[in-house]
Tab-separated table of N, CA and C in Angstrom:
chain	number	residue	atom	x	y	z
A	318	MET	N	36.044	2.915	21.696
A	318	MET	CA	36.567	1.748	21.023
A	318	MET	C	36.156	1.794	19.564
A	319	PHE	N	37.096	1.624	18.668
A	319	PHE	CA	36.843	1.645	17.239
A	319	PHE	C	37.011	0.248	16.669
A	320	VAL	N	36.167	-0.059	15.710
A	320	VAL	CA	36.314	-1.284	14.932
A	320	VAL	C	36.676	-0.837	13.533
A	321	LYS	N	37.778	-1.326	12.995
A	321	LYS	CA	38.273	-0.845	11.719
A	321	LYS	C	38.020	-1.877	10.635
A	322	LYS	N	37.515	-1.414	9.499
A	322	LYS	CA	37.276	-2.291	8.364
A	322	LYS	C	37.919	-1.639	7.151
A	323	ASN	N	38.808	-2.314	6.479
A	323	ASN	CA	39.469	-1.770	5.299
A	323	ASN	C	38.814	-2.317	4.041
A	324	SER	N	38.670	-1.467	3.044
A	324	SER	CA	38.167	-1.912	1.751
A	324	SER	C	38.867	-1.100	0.666
A	325	TRP	N	38.917	-1.631	-0.514
A	325	TRP	CA	39.564	-0.977	-1.642
A	325	TRP	C	38.528	-0.727	-2.718
A	326	THR	N	38.561	0.465	-3.309
A	326	THR	CA	37.662	0.741	-4.417
A	326	THR	C	38.364	0.369	-5.710
A	327	LYS	N	37.602	-0.082	-6.695
A	327	LYS	CA	38.202	-0.515	-7.952
A	327	LYS	C	38.593	0.660	-8.832
A	328	LYS	N	37.799	1.738	-8.826
A	328	LYS	CA	38.045	2.840	-9.742
A	328	LYS	C	39.308	3.622	-9.390
A	329	SER	N	39.401	4.077	-8.168
A	329	SER	CA	40.493	4.985	-7.826
A	329	SER	C	41.623	4.320	-7.055
A	330	GLN	N	41.406	3.120	-6.577
A	330	GLN	CA	42.394	2.394	-5.783
A	330	GLN	C	42.817	3.177	-4.539
A	331	ASP	N	41.955	4.084	-4.068
A	331	ASP	CA	42.218	4.797	-2.816
A	331	ASP	C	41.738	3.945	-1.658
A	332	LYS	N	42.467	4.000	-0.576
A	332	LYS	CA	42.099	3.216	0.596
A	332	LYS	C	40.991	3.936	1.355
A	333	LYS	N	39.906	3.216	1.620
A	333	LYS	CA	38.805	3.763	2.402
A	333	LYS	C	38.709	2.986	3.696
A	334	CYS	N	38.563	3.690	4.801
A	334	CYS	CA	38.422	3.051	6.101
A	334	CYS	C	37.113	3.505	6.723
A	335	PHE	N	36.466	2.611	7.428
A	335	PHE	CA	35.219	2.912	8.102
A	335	PHE	C	35.403	2.665	9.589
A	336	PHE	N	34.989	3.617	10.405
A	336	PHE	CA	35.061	3.481	11.850
A	336	PHE	C	33.644	3.505	12.402
A	337	PHE	N	33.303	2.537	13.210
A	337	PHE	CA	31.980	2.448	13.805
A	337	PHE	C	32.103	2.828	15.276
A	338	THR	N	31.449	3.904	15.667
A	338	THR	CA	31.454	4.333	17.057
A	338	THR	C	30.029	4.262	17.574
A	339	LYS	N	29.829	4.663	18.784
A	339	LYS	CA	28.497	4.608	19.375
A	339	LYS	C	27.619	5.674	18.725
A	340	GLY	N	26.685	5.283	17.867
A	340	GLY	CA	25.757	6.204	17.242
A	340	GLY	C	26.211	6.825	15.935
A	341	ASN	N	27.496	6.903	15.671
A	341	ASN	CA	27.991	7.521	14.445
A	341	ASN	C	28.904	6.565	13.699
A	342	VAL	N	28.964	6.755	12.408
A	342	VAL	CA	29.887	6.007	11.565
A	342	VAL	C	30.713	7.048	10.839
A	343	CYS	N	32.015	6.959	10.912
A	343	CYS	CA	32.882	7.902	10.218
A	343	CYS	C	33.571	7.185	9.073
A	344	SER	N	33.528	7.777	7.895
A	344	SER	CA	34.253	7.206	6.770
A	344	SER	C	35.184	8.287	6.245
A	345	TYR	N	36.354	7.904	5.838
A	345	TYR	CA	37.244	8.895	5.282
A	345	TYR	C	37.975	8.325	4.087
A	346	ASN	N	38.197	9.182	3.138
A	346	ASN	CA	39.056	8.900	2.011
A	346	ASN	C	40.354	9.630	2.314
A	347	SER	N	41.278	9.633	1.418
A	347	SER	CA	42.561	10.257	1.706
A	347	SER	C	42.432	11.762	1.946
A	348	ASN	N	41.390	12.421	1.403
A	348	ASN	CA	41.271	13.870	1.518
A	348	ASN	C	40.160	14.348	2.447
A	349	GLU	N	39.163	13.526	2.729
A	349	GLU	CA	37.979	14.038	3.403
A	349	GLU	C	37.535	13.128	4.539
A	350	VAL	N	36.858	13.727	5.500
A	350	VAL	CA	36.270	12.982	6.614
A	350	VAL	C	34.797	13.369	6.678
A	351	LYS	N	33.900	12.371	6.679
A	351	LYS	CA	32.465	12.624	6.737
A	351	LYS	C	31.885	11.876	7.919
A	352	ALA	N	31.153	12.587	8.753
A	352	ALA	CA	30.504	11.956	9.900
A	352	ALA	C	29.168	11.393	9.434
A	353	MET	N	29.039	10.089	9.458
A	353	MET	CA	27.814	9.429	9.026
A	353	MET	C	26.841	9.400	10.198
A	354	GLU	N	25.568	9.608	9.892
A	354	GLU	CA	24.524	9.592	10.905
A	354	GLU	C	23.486	8.545	10.547
A	355	ILE	N	22.778	8.086	11.548
A	355	ILE	CA	21.704	7.123	11.360
A	355	ILE	C	20.401	7.823	11.708
A	356	LYS	N	19.427	7.779	10.787
A	356	LYS	CA	18.137	8.431	10.997
A	356	LYS	C	17.017	7.423	10.805
A	357	TYR	N	15.907	7.649	11.513
A	357	TYR	CA	14.733	6.790	11.465
A	357	TYR	C	13.514	7.665	11.266
A	358	GLY	N	12.588	7.224	10.414
A	358	GLY	CA	11.378	8.013	10.249
A	358	GLY	C	10.452	7.482	9.183
A	359	THR	N	9.467	8.303	8.845
A	359	THR	CA	8.453	7.974	7.852
A	359	THR	C	8.741	8.739	6.568
A	360	VAL	N	8.610	8.062	5.435
A	360	VAL	CA	8.930	8.636	4.129
A	360	VAL	C	7.747	9.449	3.615
A	361	ASP	N	8.039	10.653	3.107
A	361	ASP	CA	7.055	11.514	2.450
A	361	ASP	C	7.663	12.036	1.155
A	362	LYS	N	6.831	12.438	0.226
A	362	LYS	CA	7.226	13.176	-0.985
A	362	LYS	C	8.389	12.537	-1.741
A	363	ILE	N	8.193	11.399	-2.340
A	363	ILE	CA	9.231	10.778	-3.167
A	363	ILE	C	9.176	11.424	-4.552
A	364	ARG	N	10.291	12.002	-5.004
A	364	ARG	CA	10.370	12.667	-6.301
A	364	ARG	C	11.623	12.202	-7.044
A	365	THR	N	11.538	12.137	-8.371
A	365	THR	CA	12.693	11.816	-9.209
A	365	THR	C	13.263	13.130	-9.727
A	366	LEU	N	14.514	13.416	-9.389
A	366	LEU	CA	15.145	14.666	-9.806
A	366	LEU	C	15.860	14.533	-11.139
A	367	GLN	N	16.517	13.401	-11.354
A	367	GLN	CA	17.311	13.208	-12.560
A	367	GLN	C	17.125	11.776	-13.035
A	368	VAL	N	16.732	11.616	-14.299
A	368	VAL	CA	16.526	10.287	-14.866
A	368	VAL	C	17.735	9.955	-15.726
A	369	SER	N	18.428	8.899	-15.352
A	369	SER	CA	19.600	8.440	-16.100
A	369	SER	C	19.778	6.965	-15.788
A	370	ALA	N	20.953	6.425	-16.084
A	370	ALA	CA	21.219	5.023	-15.751
A	370	ALA	C	21.145	4.811	-14.244
A	371	ARG	N	21.534	5.824	-13.489
A	371	ARG	CA	21.438	5.797	-12.027
A	371	ARG	C	20.664	7.040	-11.593
A	372	PRO	N	19.328	6.944	-11.481
A	372	PRO	CA	18.520	8.132	-11.187
A	372	PRO	C	18.827	8.735	-9.816
A	373	LEU	N	18.552	10.014	-9.703
A	373	LEU	CA	18.690	10.728	-8.436
A	373	LEU	C	17.293	10.917	-7.857
A	374	ILE	N	17.075	10.396	-6.655
A	374	ILE	CA	15.769	10.411	-6.012
A	374	ILE	C	15.827	11.307	-4.780
A	375	ARG	N	14.792	12.129	-4.614
A	375	ARG	CA	14.661	12.981	-3.436
A	375	ARG	C	13.434	12.530	-2.662
A	376	PHE	N	13.566	12.466	-1.346
A	376	PHE	CA	12.418	12.162	-0.493
A	376	PHE	C	12.591	12.870	0.835
A	377	SER	N	11.499	12.963	1.575
A	377	SER	CA	11.536	13.585	2.898
A	377	SER	C	11.391	12.502	3.949
A	378	LEU	N	12.217	12.575	4.962
A	378	LEU	CA	12.169	11.642	6.085
A	378	LEU	C	12.009	12.483	7.345
A	379	ASN	N	10.791	12.543	7.873
A	379	ASN	CA	10.488	13.398	9.033
A	379	ASN	C	10.937	14.837	8.792
A	380	GLU	N	10.541	15.407	7.664
A	380	GLU	CA	10.818	16.795	7.280
A	380	GLU	C	12.300	17.085	7.053
A	381	VAL	N	13.113	16.057	6.812
A	381	VAL	CA	14.514	16.228	6.436
A	381	VAL	C	14.627	15.843	4.968
A	382	ASN	N	15.188	16.737	4.138
A	382	ASN	CA	15.348	16.444	2.719
A	382	ASN	C	16.474	15.442	2.530
A	383	CYS	N	16.181	14.342	1.838
A	383	CYS	CA	17.157	13.275	1.628
A	383	CYS	C	17.347	13.028	0.142
A	384	LEU	N	18.568	12.682	-0.249
A	384	LEU	CA	18.899	12.318	-1.621
A	384	LEU	C	19.471	10.915	-1.631
A	385	ILE	N	19.105	10.130	-2.657
A	385	ILE	CA	19.675	8.798	-2.812
A	385	ILE	C	19.955	8.578	-4.292
A	386	ALA	N	21.159	8.096	-4.599
A	386	ALA	CA	21.530	7.811	-5.980
A	386	ALA	C	22.098	6.410	-6.126
A	387	SER	N	22.728	5.890	-5.084
A	387	SER	CA	23.458	4.628	-5.223
A	387	SER	C	22.551	3.424	-5.424
A	388	HIS	N	21.435	3.342	-4.723
A	388	HIS	CA	20.507	2.218	-4.862
A	388	HIS	C	19.115	2.750	-5.186
A	389	SER	N	19.038	3.734	-6.068
A	389	SER	CA	17.778	4.440	-6.275
A	389	SER	C	16.708	3.593	-6.955
A	390	LEU	N	17.071	2.718	-7.883
A	390	LEU	CA	16.063	1.875	-8.533
A	390	LEU	C	15.480	0.871	-7.548
A	391	ASN	N	16.319	0.287	-6.716
A	391	ASN	CA	15.820	-0.602	-5.670
A	391	ASN	C	14.957	0.174	-4.677
A	392	PHE	N	15.355	1.391	-4.384
A	392	PHE	CA	14.597	2.234	-3.460
A	392	PHE	C	13.191	2.484	-3.992
A	393	LEU	N	13.070	2.784	-5.287
A	393	LEU	CA	11.753	3.026	-5.876
A	393	LEU	C	10.881	1.780	-5.855
A	394	ALA	N	11.499	0.599	-5.991
A	394	ALA	CA	10.732	-0.647	-5.986
A	394	ALA	C	10.305	-1.050	-4.579
A	395	GLU	N	11.074	-0.675	-3.564
A	395	GLU	CA	10.822	-1.152	-2.206
A	395	GLU	C	10.077	-0.166	-1.317
A	396	VAL	N	10.185	1.129	-1.590
A	396	VAL	CA	9.683	2.138	-0.657
A	396	VAL	C	8.520	2.906	-1.279
A	397	ASP	N	7.509	3.152	-0.469
A	397	ASP	CA	6.361	3.964	-0.858
A	397	ASP	C	6.144	5.014	0.232
A	398	GLU	N	5.396	6.045	-0.095
A	398	GLU	CA	5.138	7.095	0.889
A	398	GLU	C	4.385	6.527	2.082
A	399	GLY	N	4.801	6.910	3.273
A	399	GLY	CA	4.175	6.438	4.498
A	399	GLY	C	4.875	5.253	5.134
A	400	MET	N	5.901	4.700	4.482
A	400	MET	CA	6.621	3.556	5.044
A	400	MET	C	7.689	4.042	6.018
A	401	LYS	N	8.013	3.196	6.974
A	401	LYS	CA	9.058	3.510	7.960
A	401	LYS	C	10.398	3.015	7.429
A	402	LEU	N	11.444	3.803	7.677
A	402	LEU	CA	12.742	3.575	7.065
A	402	LEU	C	13.852	3.949	8.041
A	403	VAL	N	14.964	3.224	7.980
A	403	VAL	CA	16.187	3.585	8.698
A	403	VAL	C	17.250	3.853	7.645
A	404	VAL	N	17.872	5.029	7.687
A	404	VAL	CA	18.875	5.401	6.692
A	404	VAL	C	20.184	5.775	7.377
A	405	THR	N	21.268	5.551	6.660
A	405	THR	CA	22.602	5.945	7.107
A	405	THR	C	23.192	6.846	6.035
A	406	GLY	N	23.767	7.973	6.440
A	406	GLY	CA	24.345	8.887	5.472
A	406	GLY	C	24.980	10.083	6.143
A	407	TYR	N	25.111	11.161	5.381
A	407	TYR	CA	25.762	12.371	5.877
A	407	TYR	C	25.097	13.585	5.239
A	408	TYR	N	25.324	14.764	5.810
A	408	TYR	CA	24.793	16.008	5.270
A	408	TYR	C	25.791	16.617	4.289
A	409	ASN	N	25.280	17.101	3.135
A	409	ASN	CA	26.145	17.806	2.197
A	409	ASN	C	26.137	19.296	2.529
A	410	ASN	N	26.790	20.108	1.691
A	410	ASN	CA	26.905	21.536	1.997
A	410	ASN	C	25.583	22.287	1.838
A	411	ARG	N	24.579	21.693	1.193
A	411	ARG	CA	23.260	22.311	1.064
A	411	ARG	C	22.290	21.833	2.141
A	412	LYS	N	22.796	21.195	3.164
A	412	LYS	CA	22.014	20.681	4.294
A	412	LYS	C	21.001	19.618	3.859
A	413	GLN	N	21.349	18.863	2.816
A	413	GLN	CA	20.547	17.724	2.390
A	413	GLN	C	21.223	16.465	2.898
A	414	PHE	N	20.435	15.514	3.328
A	414	PHE	CA	20.972	14.269	3.867
A	414	PHE	C	21.204	13.306	2.705
A	415	VAL	N	22.453	12.960	2.439
A	415	VAL	CA	22.820	12.049	1.353
A	415	VAL	C	22.841	10.637	1.919
A	416	VAL	N	21.980	9.770	1.383
A	416	VAL	CA	21.792	8.423	1.916
A	416	VAL	C	22.811	7.475	1.293
A	417	ARG	N	23.546	6.765	2.137
A	417	ARG	CA	24.472	5.727	1.687
A	417	ARG	C	23.818	4.355	1.711
A	418	SER	N	23.036	4.071	2.751
A	418	SER	CA	22.332	2.790	2.842
A	418	SER	C	20.998	3.018	3.542
A	419	TYR	N	20.054	2.117	3.280
A	419	TYR	CA	18.735	2.224	3.891
A	419	TYR	C	18.221	0.836	4.212
A	420	HIS	N	17.239	0.775	5.102
A	420	HIS	CA	16.595	-0.484	5.462
A	420	HIS	C	15.118	-0.198	5.699
A	421	VAL	N	14.265	-0.969	5.021
A	421	VAL	CA	12.821	-0.802	5.147
A	421	VAL	C	12.350	-1.586	6.363
A	422	LEU	N	11.603	-0.923	7.243
A	422	LEU	CA	11.022	-1.596	8.396
A	422	LEU	C	9.632	-2.070	7.997
A	423	GLY	N	9.415	-3.349	8.031
A	423	GLY	CA	8.158	-3.918	7.555
A	423	GLY	C	8.361	-4.522	6.177
A	424	LYS	N	7.247	-4.773	5.492
A	424	LYS	CA	7.317	-5.387	4.169
A	424	LYS	C	7.609	-4.337	3.107
A	425	PRO	N	8.517	-4.629	2.174
A	425	PRO	CA	8.756	-3.710	1.058
A	425	PRO	C	7.526	-3.620	0.144
A	426	LYS	N	7.459	-2.554	-0.626
A	426	LYS	CA	6.313	-2.302	-1.502
A	426	LYS	C	6.133	-3.411	-2.530
A	427	ILE	N	7.213	-3.933	-3.062
A	427	ILE	CA	7.128	-4.960	-4.094
A	427	ILE	C	6.529	-6.254	-3.538
A	428	VAL	N	6.803	-6.568	-2.282
A	428	VAL	CA	6.229	-7.763	-1.643
A	428	VAL	C	4.738	-7.563	-1.405
A	429	VAL	N	4.347	-6.376	-0.980
A	429	VAL	CA	2.935	-6.078	-0.739
A	429	VAL	C	2.149	-6.172	-2.045
A	430	GLU	N	2.704	-5.645	-3.138
A	430	GLU	CA	2.025	-5.718	-4.431
A	430	GLU	C	1.925	-7.155	-4.926
A	431	TYR	N	2.938	-7.962	-4.682
A	431	TYR	CA	2.897	-9.364	-5.088
A	431	TYR	C	1.813	-10.115	-4.322
A	432	GLU	N	1.685	-9.843	-3.045
A	432	GLU	CA	0.664	-10.515	-2.242
A	432	GLU	C	-0.747	-10.105	-2.647
A	433	LYS	N	-0.923	-8.893	-3.168
A	433	LYS	CA	-2.234	-8.421	-3.602
A	433	LYS	C	-2.557	-8.803	-5.044
A	434	SER	N	-1.617	-9.412	-5.773
A	434	SER	CA	-1.821	-9.679	-7.197
A	434	SER	C	-2.963	-10.660	-7.413
A	435	LEU	N	-3.595	-10.545	-8.563
A	435	LEU	CA	-4.741	-11.377	-8.901
A	435	LEU	C	-4.334	-12.728	-9.472
A	436	TYR	N	-3.084	-12.857	-9.887
A	436	TYR	CA	-2.641	-14.099	-10.507
A	436	TYR	C	-2.490	-15.187	-9.455
A	437	PRO	N	-2.920	-16.407	-9.786
A	437	PRO	CA	-2.792	-17.498	-8.806
A	437	PRO	C	-1.334	-17.902	-8.624
A	438	ARG	N	-1.038	-18.356	-7.437
A	438	ARG	CA	0.315	-18.808	-7.146
A	438	ARG	C	0.482	-20.250	-7.594
A	439	LYS	N	1.724	-20.642	-7.837
A	439	LYS	CA	1.992	-22.030	-8.215
A	439	LYS	C	1.697	-22.949	-7.047
A	440	LYS	N	1.136	-24.090	-7.371
A	440	LYS	CA	0.872	-25.074	-6.332
A	440	LYS	C	2.107	-25.942	-6.165
A	441	VAL	N	2.570	-26.064	-4.950
A	441	VAL	CA	3.744	-26.870	-4.647
A	441	VAL	C	3.272	-28.277	-4.330
A	442	GLN	N	3.850	-29.262	-5.021
A	442	GLN	CA	3.438	-30.653	-4.795
A	442	GLN	C	4.450	-31.392	-3.976
């Protein structure tokens, strides 16, 4: 059984469809079909490969090399080495896992740092 969701991109106006099946997500554009996978694991070795307006970040998730570019600044603020993560993406031709979306299991790094801060919190009256 497939559930179909249609969306339109602003740049190319190509129709993109997403199919959600048991365990896999398939997305296709007019020319390509990519089998999306869901992975779970612990983050190791966070590295910045390219610094630009949208940086390219590399990290390891249970010894699988992963790349993230779409939400990389948020990723750097929320994820630290040793945190548990669920990612959705696909493998490119170099056998690297390209991350489309991620979810942090537990508290994000920015929340943990805020809770440890030395500054007093506002008193609510």
